[in-house]
Amino acid sequence: MPASLTDTFRLLDLCGVMLNGILGGLIARRKNFDLVGFVVLAMLTATAGGILRDVMIQAGPPFALTDPYYLYTACLGATVAWFVPLTSRPTRRLLVVADAVILGCWAATGASKALTYGLGVMPALLLGCLTAIGGSMIRDVAVGETPAVFGGNKLYAIPALIAAGTQVVAVKAGVADAHAMLVSTVVGAGLCVLAYWRSWQLPVISDRERRRAGRRAANGALVGWRRGLMMGPLKAPSWRGRGGQTAQEGTSSQQPEQS
């Protein structure tokens, strides 16, 4: 990888650590945690995904623990969130764009590291997504919430998966790792920003059940020959006489009893 791109990705990686530290601190602010809670959530959000990736690859001590800048930068993000509310609309939009860029970068980094250690396509996709969203999932569990990537929110895991897939396809096609990471980062970031702007969401199970219930109600409202085709042959009507007996009952009542 060219030295300039190596330095660029390292700077982007550290910016991502700080940004996710800020995001973890914002969750701690919403939960009314103390300074310890800010720091813990910042570290979980910023480093847990990469630590899990390195542990699963068995690549030695996790990179986030051997490089002291990572933990220091996460603590810096927690400090920023402690002192600055970051509630203005321009600031939140900036956080969304920056988070999208970091998502694409970390997904590409995770997939690239998996391929470097000789893993296949599916493990590379898994570790790419885990690197990008693992920290936020662990953070949500730590505060007692369902991870946001499990549904009901704008697309987040899907852009990470596509970014990781782009990295795998590009490397398999012979593209240099540095250029593949650059393309994958742009693809993942662009999809994430587009999903946020267009409010794209995956359907949840309640949406599917609601559509099925709507189709059943529509089928029940069919009329004419369509209803006859759907409902099957109709039973012959039973006409009741003045005595209240049906025709079949009257016929059976007239049969002689057998001794």
Short mmCIF file of C-alpha atoms in Angstrom, two decimals:
data_model
loop_
_atom_site.label_atom_id
_atom_site.label_comp_id
_atom_site.label_asym_id
_atom_site.label_seq_id
_atom_site.Cartn_x
_atom_site.Cartn_y
_atom_site.Cartn_z
CA MET A 1 0.00 0.00 0.00
CA PRO A 2 1.41 3.42 -0.90
CA ALA A 3 2.71 5.39 2.06
CA SER A 4 0.40 8.32 1.39
CA LEU A 5 -2.69 6.10 1.38
CA THR A 6 -1.44 4.27 4.46
CA ASP A 7 -1.17 7.53 6.35
CA THR A 8 -4.57 8.63 5.02
CA PHE A 9 -6.31 5.47 6.17
CA ARG A 10 -4.59 5.60 9.55
CA LEU A 11 -5.74 9.19 10.03
CA LEU A 12 -9.24 8.22 8.91
CA ASP A 13 -9.18 5.26 11.29
CA LEU A 14 -8.26 7.46 14.25
CA CYS A 15 -10.90 10.00 13.23
CA GLY A 16 -13.39 7.14 13.25
CA VAL A 17 -12.30 6.13 16.72
CA MET A 18 -12.83 9.68 17.96
CA LEU A 19 -16.17 10.01 16.18
CA ASN A 20 -17.48 6.76 17.61
CA GLY A 21 -16.21 7.82 21.00
CA ILE A 22 -18.33 10.95 20.63
CA LEU A 23 -21.34 8.88 19.56
CA GLY A 24 -20.90 6.59 22.57
CA GLY A 25 -20.66 9.66 24.77
CA LEU A 26 -23.88 11.03 23.31
CA ILE A 27 -25.64 7.80 24.29
CA ALA A 28 -24.19 8.17 27.78
CA ARG A 29 -25.47 11.76 27.90
CA ARG A 30 -28.95 10.59 26.91
CA LYS A 31 -28.80 7.92 29.62
CA ASN A 32 -27.58 10.49 32.20
CA PHE A 33 -24.39 8.52 32.96
CA ASP A 34 -21.41 9.81 34.87
CA LEU A 35 -17.92 10.32 33.42
CA VAL A 36 -17.05 6.63 33.84
CA GLY A 37 -20.08 5.69 31.78
CA PHE A 38 -19.02 8.17 29.09
CA VAL A 39 -15.56 6.65 28.85
CA VAL A 40 -16.75 3.04 28.87
CA LEU A 41 -19.37 3.59 26.17
CA ALA A 42 -16.90 5.58 24.10
CA MET A 43 -14.34 2.78 24.23
CA LEU A 44 -16.93 0.10 23.46
CA THR A 45 -18.30 1.99 20.49
CA ALA A 46 -14.91 2.93 19.11
CA THR A 47 -12.86 -0.24 19.59
CA ALA A 48 -15.08 -3.27 20.28
CA GLY A 49 -15.65 -4.13 16.61
CA GLY A 50 -11.96 -4.12 15.77
CA ILE A 51 -11.07 -6.05 18.91
CA LEU A 52 -13.62 -8.76 18.08
CA ARG A 53 -12.28 -8.97 14.53
CA ASP A 54 -8.67 -9.43 15.67
CA VAL A 55 -9.67 -11.99 18.29
CA MET A 56 -11.64 -14.03 15.73
CA ILE A 57 -8.79 -13.89 13.22
CA GLN A 58 -6.33 -14.81 16.00
CA ALA A 59 -3.95 -12.15 14.74
CA GLY A 60 -2.23 -11.68 18.08
CA PRO A 61 -3.10 -8.90 20.53
CA PRO A 62 -5.90 -6.69 19.13
CA PHE A 63 -4.56 -3.68 17.27
CA ALA A 64 -6.67 -1.28 19.33
CA LEU A 65 -4.82 -2.44 22.46
CA THR A 66 -1.28 -2.41 21.06
CA ASP A 67 -1.57 1.10 19.61
CA PRO A 68 -2.11 3.53 22.51
CA TYR A 69 -3.49 6.23 20.24
CA TYR A 70 -6.75 4.31 19.86
CA LEU A 71 -7.71 4.30 23.52
CA TYR A 72 -6.53 7.88 24.00
CA THR A 73 -8.57 9.03 21.01
CA ALA A 74 -11.67 7.21 22.28
CA CYS A 75 -11.27 8.95 25.65
CA LEU A 76 -10.92 12.26 23.81
CA GLY A 77 -14.23 11.59 22.08
CA ALA A 78 -15.87 10.87 25.44
CA THR A 79 -14.50 14.15 26.78
CA VAL A 80 -15.88 16.09 23.83
CA ALA A 81 -19.32 14.53 24.34
CA TRP A 82 -19.13 15.32 28.08
CA PHE A 83 -18.55 19.05 27.55
CA VAL A 84 -20.33 19.69 24.23
CA PRO A 85 -24.02 18.68 23.77
CA LEU A 86 -23.76 18.55 19.93
CA THR A 87 -27.49 19.08 19.50
CA SER A 88 -27.57 21.55 16.59
CA ARG A 89 -28.85 20.35 13.23
CA PRO A 90 -25.65 21.14 11.25
CA THR A 91 -23.57 19.28 13.82
CA ARG A 92 -25.79 16.21 13.67
CA ARG A 93 -25.69 16.21 9.88
CA LEU A 94 -21.92 16.40 10.00
CA LEU A 95 -21.87 13.47 12.41
CA VAL A 96 -24.06 11.44 10.04
CA VAL A 97 -21.76 12.06 7.06
CA ALA A 98 -18.61 11.39 9.08
CA ASP A 99 -20.12 8.21 10.52
CA ALA A 100 -20.97 7.02 7.01
CA VAL A 101 -17.39 7.55 5.85
CA ILE A 102 -16.02 5.68 8.86
CA LEU A 103 -18.53 2.86 8.29
CA GLY A 104 -17.25 2.33 4.77
CA CYS A 105 -13.62 2.57 5.85
CA TRP A 106 -13.96 0.09 8.71
CA ALA A 107 -15.95 -2.40 6.63
CA ALA A 108 -13.26 -2.30 3.95
CA THR A 109 -10.52 -2.62 6.57
CA GLY A 110 -12.14 -5.66 8.20
CA ALA A 111 -12.63 -7.43 4.86
CA SER A 112 -9.10 -6.59 3.76
CA LYS A 113 -7.57 -7.96 6.97
CA ALA A 114 -9.59 -11.16 6.67
CA LEU A 115 -8.36 -11.72 3.11
CA THR A 116 -4.79 -10.93 4.16
CA TYR A 117 -4.93 -13.73 6.72
CA GLY A 118 -6.14 -16.20 4.10
CA LEU A 119 -9.83 -16.36 5.00
CA GLY A 120 -12.54 -16.89 2.40
CA VAL A 121 -15.23 -14.65 1.00
CA MET A 122 -17.93 -15.24 3.62
CA PRO A 123 -15.57 -14.73 6.59
CA ALA A 124 -14.33 -11.53 4.95
CA LEU A 125 -17.88 -10.23 4.61
CA LEU A 126 -18.65 -11.20 8.21
CA LEU A 127 -15.55 -9.56 9.64
CA GLY A 128 -16.02 -6.48 7.50
CA CYS A 129 -19.53 -5.97 8.88
CA LEU A 130 -18.40 -6.85 12.40
CA THR A 131 -15.63 -4.28 12.29
CA ALA A 132 -18.05 -1.58 11.15
CA ILE A 133 -21.07 -2.24 13.38
CA GLY A 134 -19.81 -4.51 16.18
CA GLY A 135 -19.01 -1.64 18.52
CA SER A 136 -22.44 -0.05 18.24
CA MET A 137 -24.13 -3.42 18.81
CA ILE A 138 -22.15 -4.09 21.99
CA ARG A 139 -22.79 -0.54 23.16
CA ASP A 140 -26.56 -0.92 22.72
CA VAL A 141 -26.54 -4.19 24.64
CA ALA A 142 -24.48 -2.59 27.40
CA VAL A 143 -27.12 0.11 27.94
CA GLY A 144 -29.99 -2.40 27.84
CA GLU A 145 -31.34 -1.62 24.38
CA THR A 146 -31.98 -3.73 21.31
CA PRO A 147 -29.15 -3.11 18.81
CA ALA A 148 -30.28 -0.52 16.31
CA VAL A 149 -29.05 -2.60 13.36
CA PHE A 150 -31.69 -5.27 14.07
CA GLY A 151 -34.47 -3.29 12.41
CA GLY A 152 -36.77 -0.30 12.57
CA ASN A 153 -33.96 2.11 11.65
CA LYS A 154 -32.31 3.42 8.53
CA LEU A 155 -30.01 1.06 6.67
CA TYR A 156 -26.66 0.66 8.39
CA ALA A 157 -25.54 -2.95 8.25
CA ILE A 158 -26.42 -3.28 4.54
CA PRO A 159 -24.06 -0.46 3.43
CA ALA A 160 -21.34 -2.07 5.56
CA LEU A 161 -21.98 -5.44 3.90
CA ILE A 162 -21.88 -3.89 0.43
CA ALA A 163 -18.66 -2.03 1.26
CA ALA A 164 -17.08 -5.27 2.46
CA GLY A 165 -18.34 -7.06 -0.65
CA THR A 166 -16.88 -4.35 -2.86
CA GLN A 167 -13.52 -4.82 -1.16
CA VAL A 168 -13.63 -8.59 -1.68
CA VAL A 169 -14.63 -8.33 -5.33
CA ALA A 170 -12.01 -5.69 -6.08
CA VAL A 171 -9.19 -7.65 -4.43
CA LYS A 172 -10.25 -10.87 -6.15
CA ALA A 173 -10.24 -8.97 -9.45
CA GLY A 174 -6.60 -7.99 -8.93
CA VAL A 175 -7.06 -4.39 -7.81
CA ALA A 176 -4.43 -3.13 -5.39
CA ASP A 177 -5.55 -3.31 -1.79
CA ALA A 178 -5.17 0.42 -1.20
CA HIS A 179 -7.26 1.39 -4.22
CA ALA A 180 -9.85 -1.29 -3.38
CA MET A 181 -10.19 0.16 0.12
CA LEU A 182 -10.63 3.64 -1.31
CA VAL A 183 -13.41 2.50 -3.66
CA SER A 184 -15.09 0.43 -0.94
CA THR A 185 -15.05 3.34 1.48
CA VAL A 186 -16.71 5.62 -1.07
CA VAL A 187 -19.34 2.98 -1.92
CA GLY A 188 -20.19 2.26 1.73
CA ALA A 189 -20.29 5.94 2.71
CA GLY A 190 -22.40 6.90 -0.29
CA LEU A 191 -24.97 4.16 0.37
CA CYS A 192 -25.15 5.02 4.07
CA VAL A 193 -25.73 8.74 3.40
CA LEU A 194 -28.27 7.94 0.69
CA ALA A 195 -30.13 5.56 3.01
CA TYR A 196 -30.25 8.25 5.70
CA TRP A 197 -31.40 10.92 3.23
CA ARG A 198 -34.08 8.70 1.63
CA SER A 199 -35.07 7.04 4.95
CA TRP A 200 -34.51 3.55 3.53
CA GLN A 201 -35.34 0.72 5.90
CA LEU A 202 -35.57 -3.02 5.64
CA PRO A 203 -39.07 -4.42 6.23
CA VAL A 204 -39.63 -5.91 9.67
CA ILE A 205 -41.72 -8.99 10.42
CA SER A 206 -44.77 -6.96 11.47
CA ASP A 207 -44.85 -5.34 8.01
CA ARG A 208 -44.84 -8.79 6.39
CA GLU A 209 -47.64 -10.06 8.64
CA ARG A 210 -49.65 -6.93 7.93
CA ARG A 211 -49.32 -7.45 4.18
CA ARG A 212 -50.35 -11.09 4.52
CA ALA A 213 -53.40 -10.08 6.55
CA GLY A 214 -54.26 -7.51 3.88
CA ARG A 215 -54.02 -10.12 1.14
CA ARG A 216 -56.26 -12.50 3.09
CA ALA A 217 -58.83 -9.75 3.56
CA ALA A 218 -58.67 -8.92 -0.15
CA ASN A 219 -59.18 -12.57 -1.10
CA GLY A 220 -62.21 -12.75 1.16
CA ALA A 221 -63.74 -9.77 -0.64
CA LEU A 222 -63.59 -11.34 -4.13
CA VAL A 223 -66.91 -11.50 -5.96
CA GLY A 224 -68.32 -13.37 -8.94
CA TRP A 225 -66.54 -16.22 -10.64
CA ARG A 226 -63.21 -15.29 -9.00
CA ARG A 227 -64.69 -15.90 -5.58
CA GLY A 228 -66.15 -19.19 -6.73
CA LEU A 229 -62.78 -20.24 -8.10
CA MET A 230 -60.98 -19.29 -4.89
CA MET A 231 -63.51 -20.70 -2.46
CA GLY A 232 -64.22 -24.00 -4.27
CA PRO A 233 -67.61 -25.60 -5.09
CA LEU A 234 -70.58 -24.39 -3.08
CA LYS A 235 -72.76 -26.80 -1.11
CA ALA A 236 -76.27 -27.46 -2.31
CA PRO A 237 -78.79 -25.28 -0.43
CA SER A 238 -81.11 -26.88 2.10
CA TRP A 239 -84.67 -25.53 1.72
CA ARG A 240 -86.78 -25.53 4.84
CA GLY A 241 -90.51 -26.18 4.66
CA ARG A 242 -93.25 -24.86 6.85
CA GLY A 243 -92.50 -27.42 9.53
CA GLY A 244 -88.96 -26.19 9.89
CA GLN A 245 -87.43 -29.36 8.44
CA THR A 246 -85.04 -29.34 5.56
CA ALA A 247 -85.71 -31.32 2.44
CA GLN A 248 -83.10 -33.88 3.38
CA GLU A 249 -84.54 -34.17 6.90
CA GLY A 250 -88.02 -34.64 5.52
CA THR A 251 -86.84 -37.37 3.22
CA SER A 252 -85.04 -39.19 5.96
CA SER A 253 -88.07 -38.91 8.26
CA GLN A 254 -90.25 -40.62 5.68
CA GLN A 255 -88.03 -43.68 5.49
CA PRO A 256 -89.48 -46.69 7.35
CA GLU A 257 -87.74 -47.78 10.46
CA GLN A 258 -85.85 -51.00 10.24
CA SER A 259 -86.49 -53.54 12.89
#
